[in-house]
Coordinates of C-alpha atoms and ligand atoms in Angstrom, one line a residue:
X1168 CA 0.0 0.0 0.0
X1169 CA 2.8 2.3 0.4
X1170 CA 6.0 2.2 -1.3
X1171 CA 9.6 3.2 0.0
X1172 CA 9.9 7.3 0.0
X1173 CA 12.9 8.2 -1.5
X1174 CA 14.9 9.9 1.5
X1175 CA 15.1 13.2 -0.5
X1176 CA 11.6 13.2 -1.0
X1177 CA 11.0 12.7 2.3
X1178 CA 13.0 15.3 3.7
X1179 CA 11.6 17.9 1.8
X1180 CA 8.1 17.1 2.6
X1181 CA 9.1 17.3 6.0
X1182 CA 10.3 20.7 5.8
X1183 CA 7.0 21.5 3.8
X1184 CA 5.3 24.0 6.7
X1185 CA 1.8 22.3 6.9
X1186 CA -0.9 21.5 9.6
X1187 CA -2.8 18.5 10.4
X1188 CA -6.3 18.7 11.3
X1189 CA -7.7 14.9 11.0
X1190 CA -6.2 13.1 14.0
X1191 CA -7.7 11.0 17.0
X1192 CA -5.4 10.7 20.3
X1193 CA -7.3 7.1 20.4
X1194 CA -5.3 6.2 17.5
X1195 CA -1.9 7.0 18.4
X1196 CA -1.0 4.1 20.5
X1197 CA 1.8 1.8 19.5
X1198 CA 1.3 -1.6 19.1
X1199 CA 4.7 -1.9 21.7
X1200 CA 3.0 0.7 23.9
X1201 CA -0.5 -1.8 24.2
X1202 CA 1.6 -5.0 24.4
X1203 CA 3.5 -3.4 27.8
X1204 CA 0.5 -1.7 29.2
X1205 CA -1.8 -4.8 28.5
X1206 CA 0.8 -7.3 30.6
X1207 CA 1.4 -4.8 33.2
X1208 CA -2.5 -4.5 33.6
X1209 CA -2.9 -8.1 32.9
X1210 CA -5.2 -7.7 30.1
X1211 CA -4.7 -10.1 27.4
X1212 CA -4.8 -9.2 23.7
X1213 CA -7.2 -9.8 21.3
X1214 CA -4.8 -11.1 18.8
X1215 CA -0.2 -11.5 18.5
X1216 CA 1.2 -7.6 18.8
X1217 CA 2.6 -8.1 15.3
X1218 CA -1.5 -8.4 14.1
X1219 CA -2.6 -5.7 16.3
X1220 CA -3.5 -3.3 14.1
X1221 CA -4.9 -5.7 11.3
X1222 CA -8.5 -4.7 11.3
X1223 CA -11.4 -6.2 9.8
X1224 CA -13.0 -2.6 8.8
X1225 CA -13.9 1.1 11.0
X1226 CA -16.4 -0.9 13.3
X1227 CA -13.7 -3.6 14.3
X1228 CA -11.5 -0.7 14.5
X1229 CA -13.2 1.0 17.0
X1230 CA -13.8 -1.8 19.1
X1231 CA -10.0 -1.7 19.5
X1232 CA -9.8 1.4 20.4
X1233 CA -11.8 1.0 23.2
X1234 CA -9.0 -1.8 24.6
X1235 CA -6.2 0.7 23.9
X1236 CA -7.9 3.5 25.8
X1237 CA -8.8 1.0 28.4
X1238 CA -5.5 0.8 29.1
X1239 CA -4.5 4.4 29.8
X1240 CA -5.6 4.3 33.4
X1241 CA -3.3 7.0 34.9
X1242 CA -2.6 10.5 34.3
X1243 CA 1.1 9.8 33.6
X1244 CA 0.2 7.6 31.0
X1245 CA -2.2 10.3 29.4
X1246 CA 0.5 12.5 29.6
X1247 CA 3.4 10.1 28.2
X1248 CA 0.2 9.3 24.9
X1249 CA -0.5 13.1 24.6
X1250 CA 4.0 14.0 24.2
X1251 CA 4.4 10.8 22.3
X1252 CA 2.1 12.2 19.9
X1253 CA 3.9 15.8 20.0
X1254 CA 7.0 13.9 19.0
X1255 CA 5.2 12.0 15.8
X1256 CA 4.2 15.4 14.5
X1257 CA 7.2 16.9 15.0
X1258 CA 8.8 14.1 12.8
X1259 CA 6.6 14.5 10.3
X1260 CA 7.5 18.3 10.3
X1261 CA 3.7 19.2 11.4
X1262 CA 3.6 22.8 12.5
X1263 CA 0.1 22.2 14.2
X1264 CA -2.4 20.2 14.8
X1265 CA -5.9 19.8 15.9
X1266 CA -6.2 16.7 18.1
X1267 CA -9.9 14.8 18.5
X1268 CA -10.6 13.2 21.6
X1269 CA -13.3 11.0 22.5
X1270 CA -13.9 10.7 25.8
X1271 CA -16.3 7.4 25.3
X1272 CA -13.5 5.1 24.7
X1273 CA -11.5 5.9 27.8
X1274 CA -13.7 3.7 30.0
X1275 CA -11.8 4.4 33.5
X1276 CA -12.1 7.9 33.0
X1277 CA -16.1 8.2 32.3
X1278 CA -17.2 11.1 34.9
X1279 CA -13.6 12.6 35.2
X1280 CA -13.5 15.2 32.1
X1281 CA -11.9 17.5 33.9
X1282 CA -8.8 16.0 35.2
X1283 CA -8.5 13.8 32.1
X1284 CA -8.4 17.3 30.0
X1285 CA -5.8 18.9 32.4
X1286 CA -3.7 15.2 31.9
X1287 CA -3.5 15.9 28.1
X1288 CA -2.6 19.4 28.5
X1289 CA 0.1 18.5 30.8
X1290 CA 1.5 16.5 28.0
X1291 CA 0.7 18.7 25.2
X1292 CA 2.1 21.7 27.4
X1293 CA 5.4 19.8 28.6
X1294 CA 5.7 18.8 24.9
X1295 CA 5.3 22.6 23.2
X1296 CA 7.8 24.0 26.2
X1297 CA 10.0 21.3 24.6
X1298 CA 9.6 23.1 21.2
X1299 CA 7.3 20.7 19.9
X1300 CA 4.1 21.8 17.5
X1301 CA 1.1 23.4 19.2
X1302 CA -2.0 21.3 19.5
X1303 CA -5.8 22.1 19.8
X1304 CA -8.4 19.1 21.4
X1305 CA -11.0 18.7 19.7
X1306 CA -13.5 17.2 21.7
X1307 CA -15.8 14.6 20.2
X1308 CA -18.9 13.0 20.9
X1309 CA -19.8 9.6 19.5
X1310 CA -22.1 8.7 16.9
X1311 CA -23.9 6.2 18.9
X1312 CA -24.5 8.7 22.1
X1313 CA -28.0 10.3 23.0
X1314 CA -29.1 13.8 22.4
X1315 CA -28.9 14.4 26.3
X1316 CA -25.8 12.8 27.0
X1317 CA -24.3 15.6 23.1
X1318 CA -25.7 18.4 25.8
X1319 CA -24.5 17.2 28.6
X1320 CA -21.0 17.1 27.0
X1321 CA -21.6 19.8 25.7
X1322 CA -22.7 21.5 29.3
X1323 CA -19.4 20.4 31.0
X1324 CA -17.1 21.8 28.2
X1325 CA -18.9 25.2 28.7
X1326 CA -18.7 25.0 32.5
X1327 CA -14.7 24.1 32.7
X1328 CA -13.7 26.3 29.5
X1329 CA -11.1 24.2 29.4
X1330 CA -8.0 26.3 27.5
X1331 CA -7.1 23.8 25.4
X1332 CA -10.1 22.5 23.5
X1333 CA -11.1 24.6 20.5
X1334 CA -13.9 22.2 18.8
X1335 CA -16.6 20.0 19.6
X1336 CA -16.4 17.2 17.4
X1337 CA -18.1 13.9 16.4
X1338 CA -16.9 11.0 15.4
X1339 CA -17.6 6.9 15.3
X1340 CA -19.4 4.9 13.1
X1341 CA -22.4 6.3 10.9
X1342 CA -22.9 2.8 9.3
X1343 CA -24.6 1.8 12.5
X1344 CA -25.7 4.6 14.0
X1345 CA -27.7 5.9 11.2
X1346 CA -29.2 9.1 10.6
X1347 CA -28.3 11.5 13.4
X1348 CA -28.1 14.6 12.6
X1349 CA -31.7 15.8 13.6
X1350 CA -30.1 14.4 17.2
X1351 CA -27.0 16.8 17.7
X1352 CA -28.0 19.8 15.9
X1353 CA -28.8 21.2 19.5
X1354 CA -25.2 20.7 21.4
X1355 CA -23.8 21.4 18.3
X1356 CA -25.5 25.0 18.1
X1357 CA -24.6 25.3 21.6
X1358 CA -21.1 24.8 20.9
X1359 CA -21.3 26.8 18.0
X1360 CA -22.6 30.0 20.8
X1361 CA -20.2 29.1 23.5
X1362 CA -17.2 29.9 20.7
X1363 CA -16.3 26.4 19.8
X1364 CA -15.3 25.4 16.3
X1365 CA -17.5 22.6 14.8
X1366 CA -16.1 19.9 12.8
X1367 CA -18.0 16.7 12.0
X1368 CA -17.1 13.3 10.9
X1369 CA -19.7 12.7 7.6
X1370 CA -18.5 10.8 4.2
X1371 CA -17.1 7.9 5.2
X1372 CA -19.1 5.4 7.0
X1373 CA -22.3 7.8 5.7
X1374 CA -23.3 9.0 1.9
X1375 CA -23.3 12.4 0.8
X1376 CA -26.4 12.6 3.0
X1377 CA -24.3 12.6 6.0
X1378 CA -22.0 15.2 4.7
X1379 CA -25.6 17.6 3.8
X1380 CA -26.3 16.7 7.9
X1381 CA -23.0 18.2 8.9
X1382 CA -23.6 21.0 7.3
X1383 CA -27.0 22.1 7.2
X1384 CA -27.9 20.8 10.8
X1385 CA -24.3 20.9 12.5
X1386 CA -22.5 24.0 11.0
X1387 CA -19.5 22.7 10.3
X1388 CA -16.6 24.5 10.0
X1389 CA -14.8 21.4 8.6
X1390 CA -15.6 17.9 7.7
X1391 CA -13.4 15.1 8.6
X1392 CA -13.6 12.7 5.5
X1393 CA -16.0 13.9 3.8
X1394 CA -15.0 11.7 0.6
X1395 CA -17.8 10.4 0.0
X1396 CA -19.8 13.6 -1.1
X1397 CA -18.2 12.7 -4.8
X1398 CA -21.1 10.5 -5.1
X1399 CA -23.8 14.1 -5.3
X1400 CA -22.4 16.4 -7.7
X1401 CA -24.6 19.3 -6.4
X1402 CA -23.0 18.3 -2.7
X1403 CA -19.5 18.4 -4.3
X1404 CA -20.9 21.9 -5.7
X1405 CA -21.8 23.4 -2.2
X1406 CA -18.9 22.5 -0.8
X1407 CA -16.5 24.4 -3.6
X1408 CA -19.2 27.3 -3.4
X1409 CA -18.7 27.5 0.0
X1410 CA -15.5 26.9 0.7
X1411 CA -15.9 24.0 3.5
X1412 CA -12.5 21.7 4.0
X1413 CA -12.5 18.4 4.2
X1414 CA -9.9 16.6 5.9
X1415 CA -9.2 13.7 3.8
X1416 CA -7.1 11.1 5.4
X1417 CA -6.8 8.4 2.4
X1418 CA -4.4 5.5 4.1
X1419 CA -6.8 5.3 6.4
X1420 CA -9.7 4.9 4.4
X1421 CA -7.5 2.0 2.2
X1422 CA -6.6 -0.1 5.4
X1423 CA -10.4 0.5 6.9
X1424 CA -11.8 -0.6 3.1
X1425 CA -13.1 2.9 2.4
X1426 CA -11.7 2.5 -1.2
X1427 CA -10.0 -0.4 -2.8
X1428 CA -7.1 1.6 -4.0
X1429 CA -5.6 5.3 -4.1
X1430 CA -6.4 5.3 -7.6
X1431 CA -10.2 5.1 -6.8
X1432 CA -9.9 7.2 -4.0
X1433 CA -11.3 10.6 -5.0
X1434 CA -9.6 13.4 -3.7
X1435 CA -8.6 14.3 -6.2
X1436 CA -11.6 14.7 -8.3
X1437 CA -13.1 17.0 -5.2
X1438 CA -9.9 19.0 -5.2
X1439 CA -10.3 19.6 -9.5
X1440 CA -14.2 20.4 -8.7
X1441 CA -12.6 23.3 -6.3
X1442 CA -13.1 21.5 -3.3
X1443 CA -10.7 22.6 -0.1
X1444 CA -8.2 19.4 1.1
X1445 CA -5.9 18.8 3.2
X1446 CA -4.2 15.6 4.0
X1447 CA -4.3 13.8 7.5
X1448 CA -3.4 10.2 9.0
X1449 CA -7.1 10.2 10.9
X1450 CA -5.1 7.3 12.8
X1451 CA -1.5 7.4 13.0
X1452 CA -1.0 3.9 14.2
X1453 CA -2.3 2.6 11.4
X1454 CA -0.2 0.4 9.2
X1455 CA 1.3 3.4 6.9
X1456 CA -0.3 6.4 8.1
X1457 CA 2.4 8.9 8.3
X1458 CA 1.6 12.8 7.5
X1459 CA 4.7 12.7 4.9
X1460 CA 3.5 9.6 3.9
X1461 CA -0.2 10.9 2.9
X1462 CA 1.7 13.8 0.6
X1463 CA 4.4 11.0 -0.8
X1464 CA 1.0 8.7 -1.6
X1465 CA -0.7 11.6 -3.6
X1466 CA 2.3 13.4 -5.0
X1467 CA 2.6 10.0 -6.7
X1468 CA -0.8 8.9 -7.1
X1469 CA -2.0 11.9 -8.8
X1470 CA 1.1 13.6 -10.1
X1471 CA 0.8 16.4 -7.6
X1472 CA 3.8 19.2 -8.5
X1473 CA 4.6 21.1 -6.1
X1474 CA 2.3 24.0 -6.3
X1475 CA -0.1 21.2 -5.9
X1476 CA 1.2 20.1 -2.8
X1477 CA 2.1 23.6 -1.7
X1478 CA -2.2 24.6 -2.6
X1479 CA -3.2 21.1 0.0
X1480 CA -0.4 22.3 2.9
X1481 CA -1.6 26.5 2.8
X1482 CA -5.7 24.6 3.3
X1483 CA -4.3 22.1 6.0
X1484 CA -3.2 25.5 7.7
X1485 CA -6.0 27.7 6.8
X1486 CA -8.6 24.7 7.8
X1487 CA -7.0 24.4 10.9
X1488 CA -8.4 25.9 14.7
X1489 CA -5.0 27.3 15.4
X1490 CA -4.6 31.3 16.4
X1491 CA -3.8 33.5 13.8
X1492 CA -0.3 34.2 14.8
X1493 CA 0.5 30.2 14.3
X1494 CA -1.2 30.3 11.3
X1495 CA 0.5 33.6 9.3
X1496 CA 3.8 32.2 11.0
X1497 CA 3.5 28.9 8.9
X1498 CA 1.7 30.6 5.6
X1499 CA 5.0 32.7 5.4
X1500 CA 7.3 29.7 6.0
X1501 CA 5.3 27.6 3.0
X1502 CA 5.6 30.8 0.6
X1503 CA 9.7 30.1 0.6
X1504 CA 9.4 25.9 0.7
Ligands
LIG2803 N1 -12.5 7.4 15.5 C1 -11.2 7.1 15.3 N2 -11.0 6.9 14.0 C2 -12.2 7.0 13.3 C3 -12.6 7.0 12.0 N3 -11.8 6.7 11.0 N4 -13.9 7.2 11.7 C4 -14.8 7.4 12.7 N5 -14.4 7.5 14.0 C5 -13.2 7.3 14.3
LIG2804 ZN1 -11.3 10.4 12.0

């Protein structure tokens, strides 16, 4: 799925100054990290390390997520997830990013937002004081959850005003949780009057319906996916009209079965129609999700040149929730790539 990067290549995609607005904290564990917390814990694995992250599709994935999270029982290890993932940024030359994090997975932590928010900021903090890339949290809600318990989320993000989330979010699987937009417009409005971002996961697990939802009912500022709007020309035409990014993470949606192959993926037919991408891993532990990676993949794929490539990295920073000192700071650094 992905060939070798050249090393030149590489380097010079990591210099390119770019954001990354499509990843979850959930999927940042190491399959090394799992395998030491699960034996410490005594939790046994579902399957060998080496077939850890071999998934049968987003709903197996997600399942799995919930053992990984299971596993981060203590604020140290929150804070040792939170700089790890500083670090893989940093590699990939990511100048910001906008982190989602779902609380539902962390199972130990359910009723704790609080201190579980001030355990990744710790670790985000540490990690910036270190001269690592600034993060945002997004915080997300999952598909599956009530209206009442979108509010009441939405209720304890207003109360702590917590200075390191910027978004509500919502994420998980639209396959089986059908329609439900009608069921966070609410917290989602809320959030939108409390000065929270909006971005919404839609085109990927749902149709172009999905991706109509998180706009017309949820407001979003941004789609995560989004892909699937290709299949409703006059949604592929709002979106260009309007100007709404998607952040397209396509490894992810080849090893979760999305697509069969990059060469049916199409993000690049929505960025010719004028539609805004940017390239994220969604999942960094997933086999071959790497942010330099995801440019590599396309700039081959597609031919991108690199005014191309420059166009994807200046949306990936103009998409993103991050001040607008970080954000003029990288624009003029990607002028002279
Ligand atoms: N949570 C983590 N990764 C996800 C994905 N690809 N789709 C929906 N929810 C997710
Ligand atoms: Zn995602």
């Amino acid at each position: 799925m992905s060939a070798p990067i050249a090393p030149a290549e590489a380097a010079r995609l990591k210099a390119l100054p770019k954001a990354e607005v499509h990843l979850h904290l959930e999927g940042c564990f190491e399959a090394a990290l799992i395998a030491q917390w699960a034996q410490t814990e005594g939790v046994a694995l579902p399957r060998p390390q080496e077939d850890l992250f071999k998934f049968s599709g987003l709903a197996d994935f997600l399942g799995f997520l919930d053992l990984a999270c299971g596993l981060a029982r203590t604020q140290d290890r929150l804070v040792e997830l939170s700089y790890g993932l500083s670090q893989r940024l940093a590699a990939n030359g990511t100048g910001y990013a906008d982190v989602i994090f779902n609380p539902t997975h962390w199972h130990v932590w359910h009723g704790r937002l609080g201190p579980m928010l001030d355990a990744i900021h710790a670790g985000f903090t540490a990690a910036e004081q270190d001269g690592l890339p600034g993060v945002g949290l997004c915080v997300s809600l999952l598909r599956t959850q009530s209206a009442n318990e979108a509010i009441e989320l939405l209720d304890a993000l207003t109360t702590l005003r917590h200075p390191r989330v910027v978004a509500l979010s919502v994420d998980g699987n639209e396959a089986t949780a059908g329609r439900t937009g009608p069921r966070f417009a609410e917290a989602f409005r809320k959030a939108g009057s409390a000065g929270l971002r909006r971005t919404v996961h839609a085109g990927e697990s749902s149709g172009p319906e999905g991706v109509w939802d998180a706009v017309d009912l949820l407001g979003a500022d941004r789609i995560d996916h989004g892909v699937r709007a290709i299949e409703d020309p006059a949604l592929v035409q709002m979106l260009a009209d309007r100007q709404i990014p998607l952040g397209v993470c396509p490894t992810s949606n080849l090893v979760l079965g999305v697509y069969p192959s990059i060469e049916a993926h199409p993000i690049e037919r929505l960025r010719l129609a004028g539609v805004r991408v940017s390239l994220n891993t969604d999942d960094p532990a997933l086999p071959g999700a790497s942010l330099v990676g995801e440019y590599a993949l396309c700039r081959r794929a597609f031919g991108w040149t690199d005014e191309v490539t420059r166009e994807v990295a200046r949306t990936s920073i103009e998409a993103s929730f991050a001040n607008g000192d970080v954000k003029a700071g990288l624009l003029e650094r990607l002028k002279v790539w």
